[in-house]
Tab-separated table of C-alpha atoms and ligand atoms in Angstrom:
chain	number	residue	atom	x	y	z
A	291	MET	CA	27.023	80.993	-28.568
A	292	SER	CA	28.405	84.674	-28.474
A	293	ILE	CA	27.487	88.160	-26.684
A	294	VAL	CA	29.147	91.165	-28.174
A	295	ILE	CA	29.372	94.255	-25.909
A	296	THR	CA	30.072	97.267	-27.938
A	297	GLU	CA	30.689	99.927	-25.084
A	298	GLU	CA	32.326	100.000	-21.614
A	299	LEU	CA	30.886	97.415	-19.209
A	300	TRP	CA	32.448	99.320	-15.861
A	301	TRP	CA	32.143	95.928	-14.332
A	302	PRO	CA	34.267	92.571	-14.913
A	303	ILE	CA	32.431	90.308	-16.666
A	304	PRO	CA	31.038	87.697	-14.439
A	305	GLN	CA	32.622	84.104	-14.336
A	306	TRP	CA	29.234	82.538	-14.860
A	307	MET	CA	28.697	84.515	-17.961
A	308	SER	CA	32.049	83.978	-19.462
A	309	SER	CA	32.427	80.209	-18.994
A	310	LYS	CA	28.867	79.904	-20.565
A	311	TYR	CA	29.364	82.155	-23.400
A	312	GLU	CA	32.002	83.510	-25.620
A	313	VAL	CA	32.082	87.201	-24.697
A	314	ILE	CA	33.624	89.651	-26.740
A	315	LEU	CA	34.308	93.008	-25.432
A	316	ASP	CA	35.254	96.041	-27.547
A	317	PRO	CA	34.445	99.308	-26.434
A	318	ASN	CA	35.213	100.784	-29.538
A	319	LEU	CA	32.551	99.005	-31.551
A	320	HIS	CA	29.883	101.772	-31.008
A	321	HIS	CA	31.571	104.324	-33.288
A	322	ASN	CA	31.063	102.068	-36.378
A	323	PRO	CA	27.814	99.799	-37.404
A	324	ASP	CA	30.181	98.003	-40.200
A	325	LYS	CA	32.441	96.770	-37.105
A	326	ILE	CA	29.539	95.625	-35.326
A	327	ALA	CA	27.658	93.854	-37.829
A	328	SER	CA	30.701	91.933	-38.671
A	329	ALA	CA	31.832	91.321	-34.887
A	330	ALA	CA	28.408	90.287	-33.908
A	331	ALA	CA	27.298	88.445	-37.327
A	332	GLN	CA	26.896	84.980	-35.393
A	333	ALA	CA	25.770	86.718	-31.863
A	334	ARG	CA	22.634	85.773	-30.091
A	335	ALA	CA	22.813	88.997	-27.598
A	336	LEU	CA	24.328	92.613	-27.872
A	337	VAL	CA	24.987	94.733	-24.745
A	338	ILE	CA	25.392	98.417	-25.297
A	339	ARG	CA	25.277	101.687	-23.736
A	340	ASN	CA	23.839	104.833	-25.245
A	341	LYS	CA	26.392	105.458	-27.948
A	342	THR	CA	25.623	102.272	-29.841
A	343	ARG	CA	22.813	103.262	-32.567
A	344	ILE	CA	20.705	100.406	-33.340
A	345	ASP	CA	18.699	101.023	-36.347
A	346	ARG	CA	16.755	98.413	-38.768
A	347	GLN	CA	19.745	98.314	-41.093
A	348	LEU	CA	22.024	97.323	-38.581
A	349	LEU	CA	19.219	94.588	-37.015
A	350	GLU	CA	18.650	93.216	-40.469
A	351	ARG	CA	22.389	92.338	-40.837
A	352	LEU	CA	22.465	90.206	-37.321
A	353	PRO	CA	20.009	87.388	-38.220
A	354	HIS	CA	20.750	85.364	-34.993
A	355	LEU	CA	20.169	88.156	-32.508
A	356	GLN	CA	17.767	87.252	-29.850
A	357	VAL	CA	18.133	90.273	-26.996
A	358	ILE	CA	19.383	93.333	-26.719
A	359	GLY	CA	20.951	94.353	-23.423
A	360	ARG	CA	20.933	98.045	-22.566
A	361	LEU	CA	23.302	99.185	-19.874
A	362	GLY	CA	21.363	102.035	-18.819
A	363	VAL	CA	17.566	103.069	-19.059
A	364	GLY	CA	17.534	105.903	-21.896
A	365	LEU	CA	16.064	103.922	-25.269
A	366	ASP	CA	16.558	106.667	-27.812
A	367	ASN	CA	19.397	105.476	-29.529
A	368	ILE	CA	17.200	101.872	-30.386
A	369	ASP	CA	14.486	101.546	-32.876
A	370	LEU	CA	12.216	99.954	-30.566
A	371	GLN	CA	9.674	99.321	-33.424
A	372	ALA	CA	12.293	97.439	-35.559
A	373	CYS	CA	13.534	95.409	-32.584
A	374	ARG	CA	9.882	94.338	-32.062
A	375	GLU	CA	8.771	93.561	-35.844
A	376	GLN	CA	12.234	91.016	-35.667
A	377	GLY	CA	11.421	89.728	-32.538
A	378	VAL	CA	14.268	90.904	-30.525
A	379	VAL	CA	13.909	91.304	-26.762
A	380	VAL	CA	15.247	94.483	-25.142
A	381	VAL	CA	16.242	94.594	-21.444
A	382	ALA	CA	16.929	97.800	-19.927
A	383	ALA	CA	18.464	98.441	-16.410
A	384	ARG	CA	15.063	99.780	-15.235
A	385	GLY	CA	15.888	101.454	-11.978
A	386	GLY	CA	19.515	100.127	-11.767
A	387	ASN	CA	21.006	103.800	-11.701
A	388	ALA	CA	17.956	105.592	-10.531
A	389	ASN	CA	19.470	106.191	-6.769
A	390	ALA	CA	22.626	107.340	-8.514
A	391	VAL	CA	20.937	110.282	-10.568
A	392	ALA	CA	18.673	111.122	-7.995
A	393	GLU	CA	21.462	111.720	-5.482
A	394	TYR	CA	23.363	113.559	-8.457
A	395	VAL	CA	20.065	116.105	-8.672
A	396	ILE	CA	20.084	117.005	-4.685
A	397	ALA	CA	24.105	117.210	-4.958
A	398	CYS	CA	23.343	120.285	-7.743
A	399	MET	CA	21.214	121.845	-5.474
A	400	PHE	CA	23.569	121.849	-2.531
A	401	HIS	CA	25.954	122.819	-4.549
A	402	GLN	CA	24.013	126.003	-5.988
A	403	ALA	CA	22.807	126.699	-2.262
A	404	ARG	CA	26.235	126.525	-0.461
A	405	PHE	CA	28.912	126.813	-3.110
A	406	LEU	CA	31.504	124.999	-0.869
A	407	GLY	CA	34.195	125.064	-3.612
A	408	ALA	CA	34.092	128.825	-4.109
A	409	CYS	CA	34.027	129.339	-0.049
A	410	ASP	CA	37.346	126.941	-0.136
A	411	ASN	CA	38.781	129.288	-2.650
A	412	HIS	CA	37.763	132.471	-0.900
A	413	ALA	CA	39.598	130.878	2.271
A	414	ARG	CA	42.710	129.644	1.113
A	415	ASN	CA	43.439	132.912	-0.399
A	416	GLY	CA	43.383	134.587	3.087
A	417	ALA	CA	40.175	136.072	3.021
A	418	TRP	CA	37.375	135.389	5.730
A	419	ASP	CA	34.343	137.239	4.836
A	420	ARG	CA	31.477	135.555	6.450
A	421	GLN	CA	28.880	137.303	4.728
A	422	GLN	CA	30.327	136.673	1.474
A	423	CYS	CA	29.783	133.015	1.846
A	424	MET	CA	26.302	132.915	3.119
A	425	GLY	CA	24.439	130.558	1.365
A	426	ARG	CA	20.833	129.550	1.098
A	427	GLU	CA	18.598	126.160	2.759
A	428	LEU	CA	16.680	124.007	0.658
A	429	ASN	CA	14.288	123.607	3.637
A	430	GLY	CA	11.079	125.526	2.411
A	431	ARG	CA	12.023	126.291	-1.446
A	432	THR	CA	10.154	124.740	-4.137
A	433	LEU	CA	11.696	121.817	-6.431
A	434	GLY	CA	9.481	121.135	-9.926
A	435	LEU	CA	9.954	117.689	-11.429
A	436	ILE	CA	9.307	117.116	-15.071
A	437	GLY	CA	8.599	113.570	-15.068
A	438	VAL	CA	8.078	111.201	-12.231
A	439	GLY	CA	9.401	107.745	-13.187
A	440	ASP	CA	11.988	105.873	-11.729
A	441	ILE	CA	13.966	108.626	-11.055
A	442	GLY	CA	11.532	111.844	-10.585
A	443	GLN	CA	10.041	109.624	-7.412
A	444	ARG	CA	13.377	109.053	-6.034
A	445	VAL	CA	14.358	112.555	-6.028
A	446	ALA	CA	10.677	113.883	-4.872
A	447	ILE	CA	10.931	111.448	-1.765
A	448	ARG	CA	14.650	112.881	-1.052
A	449	ALA	CA	13.441	116.560	-1.670
A	450	ARG	CA	10.288	116.071	0.733
A	451	ALA	CA	12.810	114.530	3.275
A	452	LEU	CA	14.747	117.472	3.127
A	453	GLY	CA	11.707	120.114	3.733
A	454	LEU	CA	11.240	121.056	0.311
A	455	LYS	CA	7.630	121.494	-1.153
A	456	VAL	CA	7.417	119.395	-4.607
A	457	VAL	CA	5.242	119.953	-7.750
A	458	ALA	CA	5.725	117.669	-10.441
A	459	TYR	CA	4.534	117.694	-14.184
A	460	ASP	CA	3.988	113.861	-15.721
A	461	PRO	CA	0.256	113.668	-17.513
A	462	PHE	CA	0.745	109.824	-17.279
A	463	VAL	CA	1.181	109.400	-13.260
A	464	LEU	CA	-2.283	109.279	-11.292
A	465	LYS	CA	-3.454	111.365	-8.549
A	466	SER	CA	-3.617	107.895	-6.641
A	467	ASN	CA	0.250	107.562	-7.173
A	468	MET	CA	2.057	106.940	-3.318
A	469	LEU	CA	4.105	110.594	-4.225
A	470	VAL	CA	0.556	112.314	-4.303
A	471	GLN	CA	-0.911	110.456	-1.406
A	472	ASP	CA	2.088	109.765	0.898
A	473	PHE	CA	4.896	112.298	-0.100
A	474	HIS	CA	2.358	115.549	-0.928
A	475	VAL	CA	3.634	115.926	-4.233
A	476	GLU	CA	1.303	117.934	-6.230
A	477	LEU	CA	0.298	117.117	-9.293
A	478	THR	CA	0.251	120.179	-12.226
A	479	GLU	CA	0.880	121.685	-15.331
A	480	LEU	CA	4.023	122.072	-17.229
A	481	GLN	CA	3.481	126.032	-16.948
A	482	ARG	CA	2.794	126.054	-13.113
A	483	VAL	CA	6.150	123.956	-12.694
A	484	CYS	CA	8.077	126.453	-14.360
A	485	GLN	CA	6.431	129.181	-12.731
A	486	VAL	CA	6.538	128.421	-8.826
A	487	SER	CA	9.519	126.400	-8.620
A	488	ASP	CA	13.391	127.281	-7.385
A	489	TYR	CA	14.750	123.912	-8.423
A	490	ILE	CA	13.775	122.289	-11.794
A	491	SER	CA	14.984	119.150	-12.390
A	492	VAL	CA	14.064	116.983	-15.782
A	493	HIS	CA	13.194	113.213	-15.817
A	494	VAL	CA	11.549	112.318	-18.922
A	495	PRO	CA	12.475	110.277	-21.919
A	496	LEU	CA	13.851	111.655	-25.125
A	497	THR	CA	11.058	110.817	-27.747
A	498	SER	CA	9.082	112.942	-30.596
A	499	GLU	CA	6.732	114.415	-27.805
A	500	THR	CA	9.522	115.582	-25.446
A	501	HIS	CA	11.934	116.791	-27.857
A	502	CYS	CA	12.246	120.719	-26.953
A	503	LEU	CA	9.656	120.283	-24.311
A	504	ILE	CA	11.737	123.012	-22.356
A	505	SER	CA	11.924	125.862	-24.680
A	506	ASP	CA	11.551	129.612	-24.689
A	507	MET	CA	7.868	130.089	-23.514
A	508	GLU	CA	8.851	127.444	-20.469
A	509	LEU	CA	11.928	129.495	-19.542
A	510	ALA	CA	10.377	132.822	-19.938
A	511	VAL	CA	8.116	132.380	-16.926
A	512	MET	CA	10.576	130.768	-14.569
A	513	LYS	CA	11.527	132.494	-11.599
A	514	GLU	CA	14.353	134.835	-12.039
A	515	ASP	CA	16.940	132.906	-9.540
A	516	ALA	CA	15.536	129.551	-10.761
A	517	VAL	CA	17.811	126.991	-11.506
A	518	LEU	CA	17.396	124.338	-13.825
A	519	ILE	CA	18.775	120.616	-13.827
A	520	ASN	CA	18.954	118.492	-16.787
A	521	THR	CA	19.898	115.005	-16.594
A	522	SER	CA	17.416	113.224	-19.038
A	523	ARG	CA	18.620	114.196	-22.416
A	524	GLY	CA	20.040	116.807	-24.159
A	525	GLY	CA	17.137	117.059	-26.789
A	526	ILE	CA	14.292	117.944	-24.370
A	527	ILE	CA	15.701	121.295	-23.390
A	528	ASP	CA	16.057	123.534	-26.617
A	529	GLU	CA	19.882	124.240	-26.372
A	530	GLY	CA	19.682	127.653	-28.325
A	531	ALA	CA	16.879	128.892	-26.126
A	532	LEU	CA	18.800	127.983	-23.028
A	533	PHE	CA	22.035	129.276	-24.096
A	534	THR	CA	20.162	132.768	-24.579
A	535	TRP	CA	18.368	132.223	-21.496
A	536	LEU	CA	21.407	132.016	-19.273
A	537	LYS	CA	23.282	134.529	-21.069
A	538	LYS	CA	20.713	137.103	-20.486
A	539	ARG	CA	19.585	136.262	-16.990
A	540	PRO	CA	22.877	136.044	-14.927
A	541	GLU	CA	20.780	135.303	-11.593
A	542	ASN	CA	19.406	131.925	-13.146
A	543	PHE	CA	21.720	128.971	-13.302
A	544	ALA	CA	21.787	125.405	-15.006
A	545	PHE	CA	23.360	122.357	-14.267
A	546	LEU	CA	23.657	119.953	-17.761
A	547	ASP	CA	24.933	116.226	-17.386
A	548	VAL	CA	23.637	115.469	-20.913
A	549	ARG	CA	23.924	117.247	-24.226
A	550	GLU	CA	22.226	117.191	-27.449
A	551	THR	CA	25.557	116.208	-29.033
A	552	GLU	CA	27.732	114.133	-26.852
A	553	PRO	CA	30.696	115.401	-26.303
A	554	PRO	CA	30.025	118.544	-27.555
A	555	ALA	CA	32.270	120.474	-29.683
A	556	SER	CA	35.368	122.138	-28.593
A	557	ASP	CA	34.216	125.537	-29.136
A	558	ASP	CA	30.954	124.782	-27.034
A	559	PRO	CA	29.425	128.324	-26.415
A	560	PHE	CA	28.291	127.057	-22.876
A	561	ASN	CA	31.650	126.851	-21.915
A	562	LEU	CA	31.984	130.735	-22.052
A	563	LEU	CA	29.045	131.193	-19.320
A	564	THR	CA	29.584	131.467	-15.567
A	565	ASN	CA	26.190	130.101	-14.644
A	566	VAL	CA	26.402	126.654	-15.674
A	567	ILE	CA	27.929	123.805	-14.688
A	568	LEU	CA	28.597	121.079	-17.319
A	569	THR	CA	29.320	117.273	-16.488
A	570	PRO	CA	29.972	114.278	-19.085
A	571	HIS	CA	26.872	112.239	-18.779
A	572	ILE	CA	27.837	111.141	-15.131
A	573	ALA	CA	24.615	111.491	-13.150
A	574	GLY	CA	23.976	107.809	-13.689
A	575	ILE	CA	27.196	106.593	-12.858
A	576	THR	CA	28.656	105.535	-9.671
A	577	HIS	CA	30.819	102.389	-8.510
A	578	GLU	CA	27.533	100.832	-7.267
A	579	SER	CA	24.973	101.423	-9.615
A	580	SER	CA	28.028	100.219	-12.407
A	581	GLN	CA	27.413	96.943	-10.593
A	582	ARG	CA	23.627	97.055	-10.319
A	583	VAL	CA	23.280	97.855	-14.104
A	584	ALA	CA	25.503	95.345	-15.209
A	585	GLU	CA	24.395	92.322	-12.993
A	586	LEU	CA	20.711	93.515	-13.967
A	587	VAL	CA	21.403	93.389	-17.586
A	588	LEU	CA	23.781	90.611	-17.875
A	589	GLU	CA	21.172	88.093	-15.949
A	590	ASP	CA	18.639	89.178	-17.903
A	591	VAL	CA	20.439	88.829	-21.115
A	592	ASN	CA	20.924	85.289	-19.955
A	593	ARG	CA	17.339	84.533	-19.101
A	594	VAL	CA	16.467	85.513	-22.499
A	595	LEU	CA	19.289	83.146	-23.966
A	596	VAL	CA	17.893	80.183	-22.061
A	597	CYS	CA	14.430	80.843	-23.126
A	598	GLU	CA	13.268	82.137	-20.121
A	599	LYS	CA	11.397	85.102	-19.336
A	600	ALA	CA	13.433	88.293	-18.902
A	601	LEU	CA	12.342	90.396	-16.008
A	602	ALA	CA	13.289	94.066	-17.041
A	603	ALA	CA	12.064	93.773	-20.898
A	604	VAL	CA	11.206	96.712	-22.634
A	605	VAL	CA	10.213	95.234	-25.883
B	825	LIG	P1	10.981	106.205	-16.603
B	825	LIG	O1	10.522	105.772	-17.670
B	825	LIG	O2	10.829	105.232	-15.155
B	825	LIG	O3	10.266	107.573	-16.414
B	825	LIG	C1	9.908	108.705	-17.079
B	825	LIG	C2	8.587	109.388	-16.690
B	825	LIG	O4	8.276	110.349	-17.852
B	825	LIG	C3	7.485	108.807	-16.760
B	825	LIG	O5	6.795	108.279	-15.429
B	825	LIG	C4	6.574	109.098	-17.683
B	825	LIG	O6	5.250	109.416	-17.289
B	825	LIG	C5	7.162	110.123	-17.982
B	825	LIG	N1	6.945	110.828	-19.318
B	825	LIG	C6	6.816	110.261	-20.517
B	825	LIG	N2	6.610	111.287	-21.508
B	825	LIG	C7	6.258	112.209	-20.514
B	825	LIG	C8	5.616	113.790	-21.318
B	825	LIG	N3	5.576	113.798	-22.613
B	825	LIG	N4	5.775	114.438	-20.607
B	825	LIG	C9	5.867	114.647	-19.392
B	825	LIG	N5	6.234	113.473	-18.659
B	825	LIG	C10	6.453	112.217	-19.212
B	825	LIG	O7	12.607	106.990	-16.873
B	825	LIG	P2	13.762	106.958	-15.460
B	825	LIG	O8	14.370	105.665	-15.538
B	825	LIG	O9	13.292	108.127	-14.773
B	825	LIG	O10	14.282	107.842	-16.363
B	825	LIG	C11	13.967	109.037	-17.237
B	825	LIG	C12	15.334	109.180	-18.596
B	825	LIG	O11	16.540	109.912	-17.429
B	825	LIG	C13	15.915	108.405	-19.227
B	825	LIG	O12	15.063	108.337	-19.912
B	825	LIG	C14	17.275	109.054	-19.387
B	825	LIG	O13	16.878	109.366	-20.709
B	825	LIG	C15	17.513	109.438	-18.461
B	825	LIG	N6	18.815	108.981	-17.795
B	825	LIG	C16	19.754	109.659	-17.771
B	825	LIG	C17	21.228	108.995	-16.666
B	825	LIG	C18	22.262	110.182	-16.725
B	825	LIG	O14	23.556	109.567	-16.241
B	825	LIG	N7	22.356	111.397	-16.979
B	825	LIG	C19	21.042	108.285	-15.899
B	825	LIG	C20	19.812	107.543	-16.196
B	825	LIG	C21	18.528	108.057	-16.865
């Protein structure tokens, strides 16, 4: 029985797995559906990250497939309806990298408030202007969250511990949620989150409803020094509108970990902006989360293969 892994695992294949199954790991497979179809023709399980596109056509070429393990949580690269119809279980590392993303978001806020790299440059170059290096405090400022699921909740709790006020837009969260009751997070409308927040962080999945959820209208009402953080998916913020906003409003700032096209083109216009920090989709990736995600997903894949109930099934 074989398991095919089409992208980097970033963690050694566990011994229990390689002694029980034939495991084919080829991190370049994701580029080419024909190669996946041929490598996985007899496979019972596929293990993927966000780059492998699973569509109906590919599924039809994998007649023995029982389970897809998603090393992460975004499901926008998988046709879930086709999986459902073909009886393929999909398991994802739900919550597996949420701490990593939450800490990345807090790091962005501190980075923007205290700009230690720039202060270091300043001091190394022989300057000692303390006023020029004066930063801001997070305490007392307002964080706006768009989506408060596994990641958004963790960001909210950390931000509250730092003394920020937190407002959030998530129409699927009840007022009885512990964020509201125990952590005094205010649930409100999207427009209000955009209007009142000093920092705005996006944590919704990419779906047809969330595509371009943040566009001209939302950007226009943001504070003149608001900081926007996107660790979710590129398509959720309209990139054309975001570029114009950053260019016209130099006091605003953005941290973009995810992009509409990854990697972006070499002549990416965002490279020319000084009020943006670009990272290569690494918010969820730490040494700790890589282990957690690999263990969680591989163990759940095994559960399906031995006919046990998966713990982290999304289909
Ligand atoms: P989650 O499913 O636990 O939470 C998503 C939240 O979004 C839910 O509370 C849901 O109610 C809300 N939501 C759904 N549709 C919405 C809409 N139309 N409007 C407002 N809210 C809506 O997911 P999560 O684990 O918190 O992850 C969120 C996203 O973060 C993932 O889908 C993935 O794309 C991205 N992600 C990125 C990285 C990275 O490395 N950059 C790592 C992990 C996850």
